GROMACS .gro file of C-alpha atoms in nm:
model
  406
    1MET     CA    1  -2.496   4.462  -0.328
    2ASN     CA    2  -2.272   4.193  -0.176
    3THR     CA    3  -2.311   3.880  -0.375
    4LYS     CA    4  -2.061   3.676  -0.183
    5THR     CA    5  -2.219   3.343  -0.071
    6ASP     CA    6  -1.944   3.214   0.153
    7THR     CA    7  -2.064   3.157   0.517
    8ILE     CA    8  -1.845   3.220   0.816
    9LEU     CA    9  -1.945   3.049   1.129
   10PRO     CA   10  -1.937   3.258   1.460
   11ASN     CA   11  -1.640   3.180   1.664
   12ASN     CA   12  -1.850   3.021   1.947
   13LEU     CA   13  -2.016   2.779   1.693
   14SER     CA   14  -1.690   2.709   1.490
   15ASP     CA   15  -1.519   2.604   1.815
   16THR     CA   16  -1.773   2.368   1.938
   17TYR     CA   17  -1.615   2.051   1.822
   18LYS     CA   18  -1.249   2.111   1.878
   19ASP     CA   19  -1.230   1.906   2.201
   20ARG     CA   20  -1.198   1.579   2.003
   21PRO     CA   21  -0.875   1.488   1.830
   22ARG     CA   22  -0.869   1.472   1.478
   23VAL     CA   23  -0.711   1.215   1.253
   24VAL     CA   24  -0.660   1.199   0.877
   25LEU     CA   25  -0.583   0.855   0.725
   26TYR     CA   26  -0.446   0.904   0.356
   27SER     CA   27  -0.420   0.612   0.103
   28HIS     CA   28  -0.330   0.676  -0.269
   29ASP     CA   29  -0.534   0.381  -0.394
   30THR     CA   30  -0.395   0.327  -0.745
   31MET     CA   31  -0.449  -0.041  -0.765
   32GLY     CA   32  -0.704  -0.262  -0.578
   33LEU     CA   33  -0.903  -0.162  -0.251
   34GLY     CA   34  -0.663  -0.305   0.005
   35HIS     CA   35  -0.533   0.049   0.123
   36ILE     CA   36  -0.873   0.202   0.176
   37ARG     CA   37  -1.028  -0.101   0.332
   38ARG     CA   38  -0.732  -0.103   0.586
   39ASN     CA   39  -0.773   0.256   0.655
   40LEU     CA   40  -1.141   0.201   0.713
   41LEU     CA   41  -1.072  -0.078   0.973
   42ILE     CA   42  -0.825   0.143   1.163
   43ALA     CA   43  -1.083   0.428   1.148
   44GLN     CA   44  -1.329   0.207   1.305
   45ALA     CA   45  -1.098   0.070   1.578
   46LEU     CA   46  -1.013   0.444   1.659
   47SER     CA   47  -1.375   0.552   1.670
   48LEU     CA   48  -1.453   0.263   1.899
   49SER     CA   49  -1.175   0.337   2.125
   50PRO     CA   50  -1.186   0.570   2.432
   51ILE     CA   51  -1.018   0.853   2.215
   52GLN     CA   52  -1.323   0.884   1.985
   53PRO     CA   53  -1.156   1.101   1.740
   54ASP     CA   54  -1.312   1.267   1.427
   55ILE     CA   55  -1.147   1.101   1.129
   56LEU     CA   56  -1.129   1.201   0.779
   57LEU     CA   57  -1.034   0.933   0.504
   58ALA     CA   58  -0.855   1.076   0.212
   59SER     CA   59  -0.871   0.825  -0.059
   60GLY     CA   60  -0.827   0.775  -0.430
   61ALA     CA   61  -1.087   0.497  -0.444
   62PRO     CA   62  -1.430   0.610  -0.557
   63GLU     CA   63  -1.572   0.297  -0.393
   64ALA     CA   64  -1.458   0.445  -0.055
   65SER     CA   65  -1.797   0.607   0.002
   66HIS     CA   66  -1.972   0.262  -0.050
   67PHE     CA   67  -1.835   0.128   0.258
   68ALA     CA   68  -2.009   0.124   0.595
   69MET     CA   69  -1.830   0.400   0.821
   70SER     CA   70  -1.870   0.448   1.199
   71SER     CA   71  -2.009   0.784   1.347
   72GLY     CA   72  -1.736   1.040   1.331
   73VAL     CA   73  -1.578   0.910   1.025
   74ASP     CA   74  -1.621   1.063   0.665
   75CYS     CA   75  -1.433   1.042   0.339
   76LEU     CA   76  -1.265   1.279   0.094
   77VAL     CA   77  -1.241   1.110  -0.242
   78LEU     CA   78  -0.964   1.229  -0.461
   79PRO     CA   79  -0.968   1.196  -0.848
   80SER     CA   80  -0.854   0.842  -0.928
   81LEU     CA   81  -0.506   0.737  -1.039
   82TYR     CA   82  -0.424   0.425  -1.233
   83LYS     CA   83  -0.096   0.235  -1.187
   84ASN     CA   84   0.000   0.024  -1.493
   85SER     CA   85   0.180  -0.313  -1.452
   86ASP     CA   86   0.516  -0.131  -1.526
   87GLY     CA   87   0.457   0.076  -1.233
   88ASN     CA   88   0.380   0.411  -1.419
   89TYR     CA   89   0.074   0.623  -1.319
   90ARG     CA   90  -0.197   0.793  -1.524
   91SER     CA   91  -0.551   0.929  -1.486
   92ARG     CA   92  -0.809   0.648  -1.430
   93ARG     CA   93  -1.114   0.853  -1.551
   94LEU     CA   94  -1.050   1.223  -1.606
   95ARG     CA   95  -0.899   1.327  -1.952
   96MET     CA   96  -0.608   1.508  -1.778
   97SER     CA   97  -0.236   1.483  -1.812
   98LEU     CA   98  -0.073   1.321  -1.500
   99THR     CA   99   0.085   1.642  -1.409
  100GLN     CA  100  -0.262   1.817  -1.400
  101LEU     CA  101  -0.415   1.538  -1.203
  102ILE     CA  102  -0.152   1.542  -0.938
  103ASN     CA  103  -0.168   1.910  -0.901
  104LEU     CA  104  -0.533   1.877  -0.835
  105ARG     CA  105  -0.503   1.595  -0.599
  106ARG     CA  106  -0.197   1.792  -0.405
  107GLN     CA  107  -0.434   2.114  -0.375
  108MET     CA  108  -0.730   1.905  -0.246
  109LEU     CA  109  -0.519   1.725   0.013
  110LEU     CA  110  -0.326   2.048   0.138
  111THR     CA  111  -0.677   2.237   0.167
  112ALA     CA  112  -0.838   1.944   0.361
  113ILE     CA  113  -0.532   1.933   0.602
  114ARG     CA  114  -0.524   2.309   0.656
  115GLU     CA  115  -0.917   2.321   0.728
  116PHE     CA  116  -0.945   1.995   0.918
  117ASP     CA  117  -0.634   2.067   1.130
  118PRO     CA  118  -0.547   1.711   1.233
  119ASP     CA  119  -0.364   1.592   1.535
  120LEU     CA  120  -0.248   1.276   1.372
  121PHE     CA  121  -0.182   1.221   0.990
  122VAL     CA  122  -0.136   0.848   0.896
  123VAL     CA  123   0.007   0.788   0.542
  124ASP     CA  124  -0.051   0.442   0.404
  125ASN     CA  125   0.258   0.277   0.246
  126VAL     CA  126   0.408   0.560   0.040
  127PRO     CA  127   0.612   0.825   0.236
  128TRP     CA  128   0.591   1.104  -0.032
  129GLY     CA  129   0.238   1.011  -0.148
  130ALA     CA  130   0.161   0.883  -0.506
  131VAL     CA  131   0.380   1.086  -0.727
  132ARG     CA  132   0.498   1.297  -0.439
  133GLU     CA  133   0.160   1.436  -0.403
  134LEU     CA  134   0.209   1.485  -0.022
  135ASN     CA  135   0.518   1.706  -0.059
  136ALA     CA  136   0.345   2.044   0.019
  137THR     CA  137   0.115   1.877   0.287
  138LEU     CA  138   0.405   1.717   0.488
  139GLU     CA  139   0.609   2.033   0.489
  140TYR     CA  140   0.314   2.243   0.586
  141LEU     CA  141   0.245   2.013   0.886
  142ARG     CA  142   0.635   2.002   0.965
  143ILE     CA  143   0.628   2.385   0.984
  144LYS     CA  144   0.295   2.402   1.186
  145GLY     CA  145   0.453   2.152   1.434
  146LYS     CA  146   0.112   2.047   1.596
  147CYS     CA  147   0.047   1.722   1.399
  148ARG     CA  148   0.216   1.383   1.463
  149CYS     CA  149   0.289   1.209   1.131
  150VAL     CA  150   0.288   0.829   1.100
  151LEU     CA  151   0.385   0.608   0.794
  152GLY     CA  152   0.156   0.289   0.820
  153MET     CA  153   0.328  -0.003   0.626
  154ARG     CA  154   0.190  -0.350   0.539
  155ASP     CA  155   0.430  -0.636   0.659
  156ILE     CA  156   0.572  -0.720   0.321
  157LYS     CA  157   0.623  -0.476   0.029
  158ASP     CA  158   0.841  -0.678  -0.217
  159GLU     CA  159   1.161  -0.892  -0.221
  160PRO     CA  160   1.438  -0.714  -0.011
  161SER     CA  161   1.652  -0.605  -0.309
  162ALA     CA  162   1.364  -0.456  -0.484
  163VAL     CA  163   1.259  -0.246  -0.180
  164LYS     CA  164   1.612  -0.137  -0.109
  165ARG     CA  165   1.645  -0.013  -0.461
  166GLU     CA  166   1.291   0.151  -0.465
  167TRP     CA  167   1.359   0.332  -0.128
  168LYS     CA  168   1.693   0.451  -0.261
  169GLU     CA  169   1.548   0.574  -0.592
  170LYS     CA  170   1.252   0.760  -0.440
  171ASN     CA  171   1.469   0.891  -0.146
  172ASN     CA  172   1.211   0.742   0.114
  173GLU     CA  173   1.455   0.753   0.402
  174THR     CA  174   1.477   1.143   0.373
  175ALA     CA  175   1.100   1.166   0.393
  176VAL     CA  176   1.085   0.921   0.696
  177ARG     CA  177   1.365   1.128   0.888
  178ARG     CA  178   1.225   1.474   0.808
  179TYR     CA  179   0.850   1.426   0.846
  180TYR     CA  180   0.757   1.105   1.033
  181ASP     CA  181   0.751   1.050   1.404
  182GLN     CA  182   0.672   0.673   1.380
  183ILE     CA  183   0.620   0.380   1.138
  184TRP     CA  184   0.336   0.144   1.211
  185VAL     CA  185   0.397  -0.203   1.053
  186TYR     CA  186   0.067  -0.400   1.036
  187GLY     CA  187   0.230  -0.734   1.086
  188ASP     CA  188   0.367  -0.996   1.313
  189ARG     CA  189   0.732  -0.962   1.343
  190ASN     CA  190   0.760  -1.352   1.386
  191VAL     CA  191   0.615  -1.389   1.044
  192TYR     CA  192   0.813  -1.126   0.876
  193ASP     CA  193   1.080  -0.883   1.035
  194THR     CA  194   1.046  -0.595   0.819
  195ALA     CA  195   1.319  -0.391   0.953
  196TYR     CA  196   1.555  -0.689   0.948
  197GLU     CA  197   1.448  -0.811   0.585
  198TYR     CA  198   1.481  -0.473   0.430
  199ASP     CA  199   1.796  -0.371   0.612
  200PHE     CA  200   1.665  -0.035   0.741
  201PRO     CA  201   1.912   0.186   0.920
  202PRO     CA  202   1.914   0.224   1.296
  203ASP     CA  203   1.737   0.571   1.307
  204ILE     CA  204   1.461   0.428   1.081
  205THR     CA  205   1.423   0.105   1.264
  206ASP     CA  206   1.385   0.297   1.600
  207LYS     CA  207   1.069   0.443   1.461
  208ILE     CA  208   0.898   0.124   1.379
  209HIS     CA  209   0.627  -0.029   1.593
  210TYR     CA  210   0.486  -0.373   1.500
  211THR     CA  211   0.132  -0.358   1.568
  212GLY     CA  212   0.024  -0.739   1.475
  213TYR     CA  213  -0.206  -0.799   1.196
  214LEU     CA  214  -0.554  -0.637   1.186
  215ASP     CA  215  -0.833  -0.846   1.290
  216GLN     CA  216  -1.095  -0.794   1.026
  217ARG     CA  217  -1.372  -0.926   1.247
  218LEU     CA  218  -1.409  -0.589   1.394
  219ARG     CA  219  -1.577  -0.479   1.057
  220PHE     CA  220  -1.834  -0.752   1.108
  221ALA     CA  221  -2.061  -0.571   1.361
  222LEU     CA  222  -2.053  -0.253   1.134
  223SER     CA  223  -2.110  -0.454   0.832
  224GLN     CA  224  -2.422  -0.622   0.968
  225GLN     CA  225  -2.601  -0.278   0.960
  226ARG     CA  226  -2.570  -0.276   0.579
  227LYS     CA  227  -2.616  -0.624   0.439
  228GLU     CA  228  -2.657  -0.666   0.077
  229ASN     CA  229  -2.943  -0.910   0.140
  230ASP     CA  230  -3.001  -1.004  -0.224
  231VAL     CA  231  -2.673  -1.176  -0.219
  232LEU     CA  232  -2.602  -1.269   0.122
  233GLN     CA  233  -2.929  -1.442   0.204
  234GLU     CA  234  -2.852  -1.715  -0.056
  235TYR     CA  235  -2.549  -1.828   0.137
  236GLU     CA  236  -2.667  -1.798   0.499
  237ASN     CA  237  -2.728  -2.116   0.677
  238HIS     CA  238  -2.650  -2.300   0.372
  239ASP     CA  239  -2.635  -2.692   0.360
  240THR     CA  240  -2.418  -2.723   0.058
  241PRO     CA  241  -2.059  -2.632   0.096
  242PHE     CA  242  -1.993  -2.279  -0.014
  243ALA     CA  243  -1.659  -2.154  -0.177
  244LEU     CA  244  -1.581  -1.792  -0.222
  245CYS     CA  245  -1.335  -1.668  -0.488
  246THR     CA  246  -1.208  -1.307  -0.457
  247VAL     CA  247  -0.944  -1.130  -0.679
  248GLY     CA  248  -0.912  -0.801  -0.501
  249GLY     CA  249  -0.977  -0.502  -0.713
  250GLY     CA  250  -0.983  -0.741  -1.011
  251GLN     CA  251  -0.722  -0.553  -1.229
  252ASP     CA  252  -0.519  -0.866  -1.263
  253GLY     CA  253  -0.752  -1.142  -1.144
  254ALA     CA  254  -0.914  -1.276  -1.451
  255THR     CA  255  -0.712  -1.596  -1.472
  256LEU     CA  256  -0.800  -1.704  -1.128
  257ALA     CA  257  -1.160  -1.591  -1.152
  258GLU     CA  258  -1.206  -1.789  -1.488
  259THR     CA  259  -1.024  -2.110  -1.363
  260PHE     CA  260  -1.247  -2.094  -1.052
  261ILE     CA  261  -1.566  -2.069  -1.289
  262LYS     CA  262  -1.450  -2.360  -1.492
  263THR     CA  263  -1.381  -2.600  -1.191
  264ARG     CA  264  -1.571  -2.912  -1.180
  265PRO     CA  265  -1.540  -3.063  -0.805
  266SER     CA  266  -1.665  -3.415  -0.773
  267ARG     CA  267  -1.926  -3.296  -0.537
  268GLN     CA  268  -2.185  -3.016  -0.532
  269ILE     CA  269  -2.040  -2.691  -0.428
  270LYS     CA  270  -2.196  -2.337  -0.415
  271GLY     CA  271  -1.963  -2.086  -0.561
  272LEU     CA  272  -1.951  -1.704  -0.558
  273VAL     CA  273  -1.688  -1.509  -0.749
  274ILE     CA  274  -1.633  -1.131  -0.663
  275THR     CA  275  -1.450  -1.006  -0.984
  276GLY     CA  276  -1.372  -0.652  -0.830
  277PRO     CA  277  -1.451  -0.328  -0.963
  278HIS     CA  278  -1.133  -0.274  -1.162
  279MET     CA  279  -1.148  -0.584  -1.382
  280ASP     CA  280  -1.185  -0.492  -1.756
  281GLY     CA  281  -1.546  -0.471  -1.857
  282GLU     CA  282  -1.502  -0.694  -2.146
  283ILE     CA  283  -1.337  -0.969  -1.938
  284ARG     CA  284  -1.608  -0.946  -1.683
  285HIS     CA  285  -1.888  -0.991  -1.957
  286ARG     CA  286  -1.694  -1.300  -2.083
  287LEU     CA  287  -1.679  -1.448  -1.747
  288SER     CA  288  -2.041  -1.379  -1.687
  289ARG     CA  289  -2.138  -1.558  -1.998
  290GLU     CA  290  -1.923  -1.861  -1.898
  291ALA     CA  291  -2.068  -1.869  -1.539
  292ALA     CA  292  -2.437  -1.842  -1.674
  293GLY     CA  293  -2.459  -2.216  -1.731
  294ASN     CA  294  -2.400  -2.312  -1.381
  295ASN     CA  295  -2.675  -2.289  -1.150
  296HIS     CA  296  -2.462  -2.321  -0.839
  297LEU     CA  297  -2.224  -2.040  -0.937
  298GLN     CA  298  -2.279  -1.671  -0.908
  299LEU     CA  299  -2.066  -1.363  -1.038
  300ILE     CA  300  -2.072  -1.012  -0.885
  301ASP     CA  301  -1.843  -0.733  -0.949
  302PHE     CA  302  -1.840  -0.545  -0.607
  303TYR     CA  303  -1.949  -0.629  -0.248
  304PRO     CA  304  -1.917  -0.343   0.011
  305GLU     CA  305  -1.847  -0.585   0.306
  306PRO     CA  306  -1.699  -0.905   0.186
  307THR     CA  307  -1.633  -1.028   0.536
  308LEU     CA  308  -2.025  -1.093   0.562
  309LEU     CA  309  -1.963  -1.344   0.278
  310LEU     CA  310  -1.638  -1.473   0.404
  311ASN     CA  311  -1.805  -1.549   0.729
  312GLU     CA  312  -2.044  -1.789   0.564
  313ALA     CA  313  -1.794  -1.954   0.341
  314ASP     CA  314  -1.654  -2.297   0.412
  315CYS     CA  315  -1.344  -2.231   0.210
  316THR     CA  316  -1.209  -1.940  -0.002
  317VAL     CA  317  -0.973  -1.897  -0.307
  318SER     CA  318  -0.801  -1.572  -0.334
  319MET     CA  319  -0.501  -1.374  -0.448
  320GLY     CA  320  -0.244  -1.286  -0.172
  321GLY     CA  321  -0.303  -0.923  -0.098
  322TYR     CA  322  -0.266  -0.807   0.252
  323ASN     CA  323  -0.622  -0.731   0.326
  324SER     CA  324  -0.757  -1.055   0.166
  325VAL     CA  325  -0.506  -1.256   0.345
  326THR     CA  326  -0.577  -1.084   0.682
  327GLU     CA  327  -0.957  -1.133   0.638
  328ILE     CA  328  -0.875  -1.507   0.582
  329LEU     CA  329  -0.654  -1.512   0.896
  330SER     CA  330  -0.914  -1.336   1.098
  331TYR     CA  331  -1.175  -1.602   1.034
  332GLY     CA  332  -0.949  -1.910   1.026
  333LYS     CA  333  -1.096  -2.010   0.673
  334ARG     CA  334  -0.954  -2.272   0.489
  335ALA     CA  335  -0.785  -2.094   0.207
  336LEU     CA  336  -0.612  -2.129  -0.111
  337ILE     CA  337  -0.384  -1.851  -0.210
  338VAL     CA  338  -0.275  -1.797  -0.562
  339PRO     CA  339  -0.031  -1.492  -0.537
  340ARG     CA  340   0.051  -1.227  -0.779
  341VAL     CA  341   0.415  -1.279  -0.864
  342THR     CA  342   0.460  -0.968  -1.092
  343PRO     CA  343   0.558  -0.681  -1.092
  344ARG     CA  344   0.620  -0.728  -0.712
  345LYS     CA  345   0.688  -1.056  -0.516
  346GLU     CA  346   0.490  -0.924  -0.211
  347GLN     CA  347   0.219  -1.177  -0.236
  348LEU     CA  348   0.431  -1.469  -0.298
  349ILE     CA  349   0.650  -1.413  -0.017
  350ARG     CA  350   0.360  -1.353   0.218
  351ALA     CA  351   0.193  -1.674   0.088
  352GLU     CA  352   0.511  -1.877   0.134
  353ARG     CA  353   0.572  -1.772   0.491
  354LEU     CA  354   0.206  -1.834   0.606
  355ARG     CA  355   0.219  -2.179   0.423
  356GLU     CA  356   0.517  -2.268   0.621
  357LEU     CA  357   0.306  -2.185   0.932
  358GLY     CA  358   0.041  -2.422   0.815
  359VAL     CA  359  -0.234  -2.150   0.809
  360ILE     CA  360  -0.295  -2.131   0.443
  361ASP     CA  361  -0.241  -2.347   0.123
  362MET     CA  362  -0.066  -2.173  -0.173
  363LEU     CA  363  -0.050  -2.261  -0.537
  364HIS     CA  364   0.193  -2.079  -0.773
  365PRO     CA  365   0.002  -1.922  -1.046
  366HIS     CA  366   0.205  -2.112  -1.304
  367GLU     CA  367   0.063  -2.426  -1.142
  368LEU     CA  368  -0.303  -2.314  -1.151
  369ASN     CA  369  -0.539  -2.507  -1.373
  370ILE     CA  370  -0.883  -2.646  -1.354
  371ARG     CA  371  -0.770  -2.984  -1.218
  372SER     CA  372  -0.564  -2.842  -0.928
  373LEU     CA  373  -0.823  -2.601  -0.823
  374SER     CA  374  -1.104  -2.867  -0.837
  375ASP     CA  375  -0.899  -3.120  -0.631
  376TRP     CA  376  -0.833  -2.851  -0.366
  377LEU     CA  377  -1.205  -2.760  -0.334
  378ASP     CA  378  -1.279  -3.137  -0.305
  379ARG     CA  379  -1.041  -3.163  -0.022
  380ASN     CA  380  -1.136  -2.852   0.165
  381ALA     CA  381  -1.502  -2.768   0.114
  382GLY     CA  382  -1.699  -2.827   0.442
  383LEU     CA  383  -1.394  -2.859   0.666
  384PRO     CA  384  -1.411  -2.652   0.998
  385PRO     CA  385  -1.214  -2.337   1.050
  386LEU     CA  386  -0.854  -2.335   1.154
  387ASN     CA  387  -0.738  -2.200   1.511
  388VAL     CA  388  -0.510  -1.931   1.349
  389HIS     CA  389  -0.502  -1.698   1.634
  390ASN     CA  390  -0.298  -1.916   1.854
  391SER     CA  391  -0.007  -1.894   1.614
  392ILE     CA  392  -0.038  -1.550   1.450
  393ASP     CA  393  -0.049  -1.207   1.624
  394MET     CA  394  -0.381  -1.048   1.530
  395LYS     CA  395  -0.404  -0.777   1.797
  396GLY     CA  396  -0.314  -0.484   1.586
  397LEU     CA  397  -0.636  -0.306   1.618
  398SER     CA  398  -0.608  -0.305   1.999
  399ARG     CA  399  -0.262  -0.157   1.987
  400ILE     CA  400  -0.320   0.119   1.732
  401PRO     CA  401  -0.527   0.344   1.971
  402LYS     CA  402  -0.256   0.300   2.233
  403LEU     CA  403   0.011   0.406   1.969
  404MET     CA  404  -0.198   0.720   1.901
  405GLU     CA  405  -0.218   0.821   2.264
  406ASN     CA  406   0.165   0.761   2.315
   0.00000   0.00000   0.00000
């Protein structure tokens, strides 16, 4: 008796959906949620374009499945990695060695690529993948020859000397030359010229396309379908000024969140703090106790579509991650950025450049205190949005589908 349970589809049925192009968007997601949220936004832009591809998101963030997704988009969630402040990796949840976990992720990625058979593979930020987990996948795609590979980069990675050193140590130029057809820089060249600042050689520079920043308002229409009404309804059509505080994934956002909780503006302001799902549990409980005595302040750990809340906010206080800043620019919100300054200078450089353009305010974390934050809230809560789109290129999501077709 044959006990095999695998089902093989008839040829005519398995070929039914091959008329649509297929795209895989990979992000390693070892710290924060910016990478997966950026890929979700790109997926939405592609799904709404005339191309209408089928899209598989490969992500190391278990929260990925909680976000709203367009039709034709699905998610492969990889076992989670954790990146320490010193840059070293380990398993976030499973009791496995790093070698075991990377081997598991590597096999999952390679199997998914073989079965999904993409026409476009977009790798976010890390040319070899986390701990070189994409080696086998990239080599497979190069030999197969059908799929175009793109490296997607945020505008700023770190100060130039650190990026040059990292790219040399990790042999990233070899990966780009061997495997990647294009590099998409998700930024405005007039804000930060990535190729110039990092002194990329001519053959690498020739592959670069500056898309412009990604206008996060595209997510708003899809987000409306999944409103978390128990939270959002408290802030819609509000009369009292509303200030939103976000700290990314929350892994290193406790100081900013706690300072926001302790602020005492001279006038009444509604406050909401999103601590992020990666904040240490004990720290989150302590912050919850500190916030409990303030009737105008609420604390939550995760919100699938923070743009719904940002749209309602009068002003926002945030760390300076790429996604957080582009959301702020998209909505033109009055914003105070308190950037991370270690182990990378990425957030500090981005905040300084945008402050020079007059589109955000910046406070160095060493200068953060209850008084400085309270004073900023007094000056900015209730002011109208800024007209950012006249000075910053935010057209990336209209350019990416065209780049896919080229």
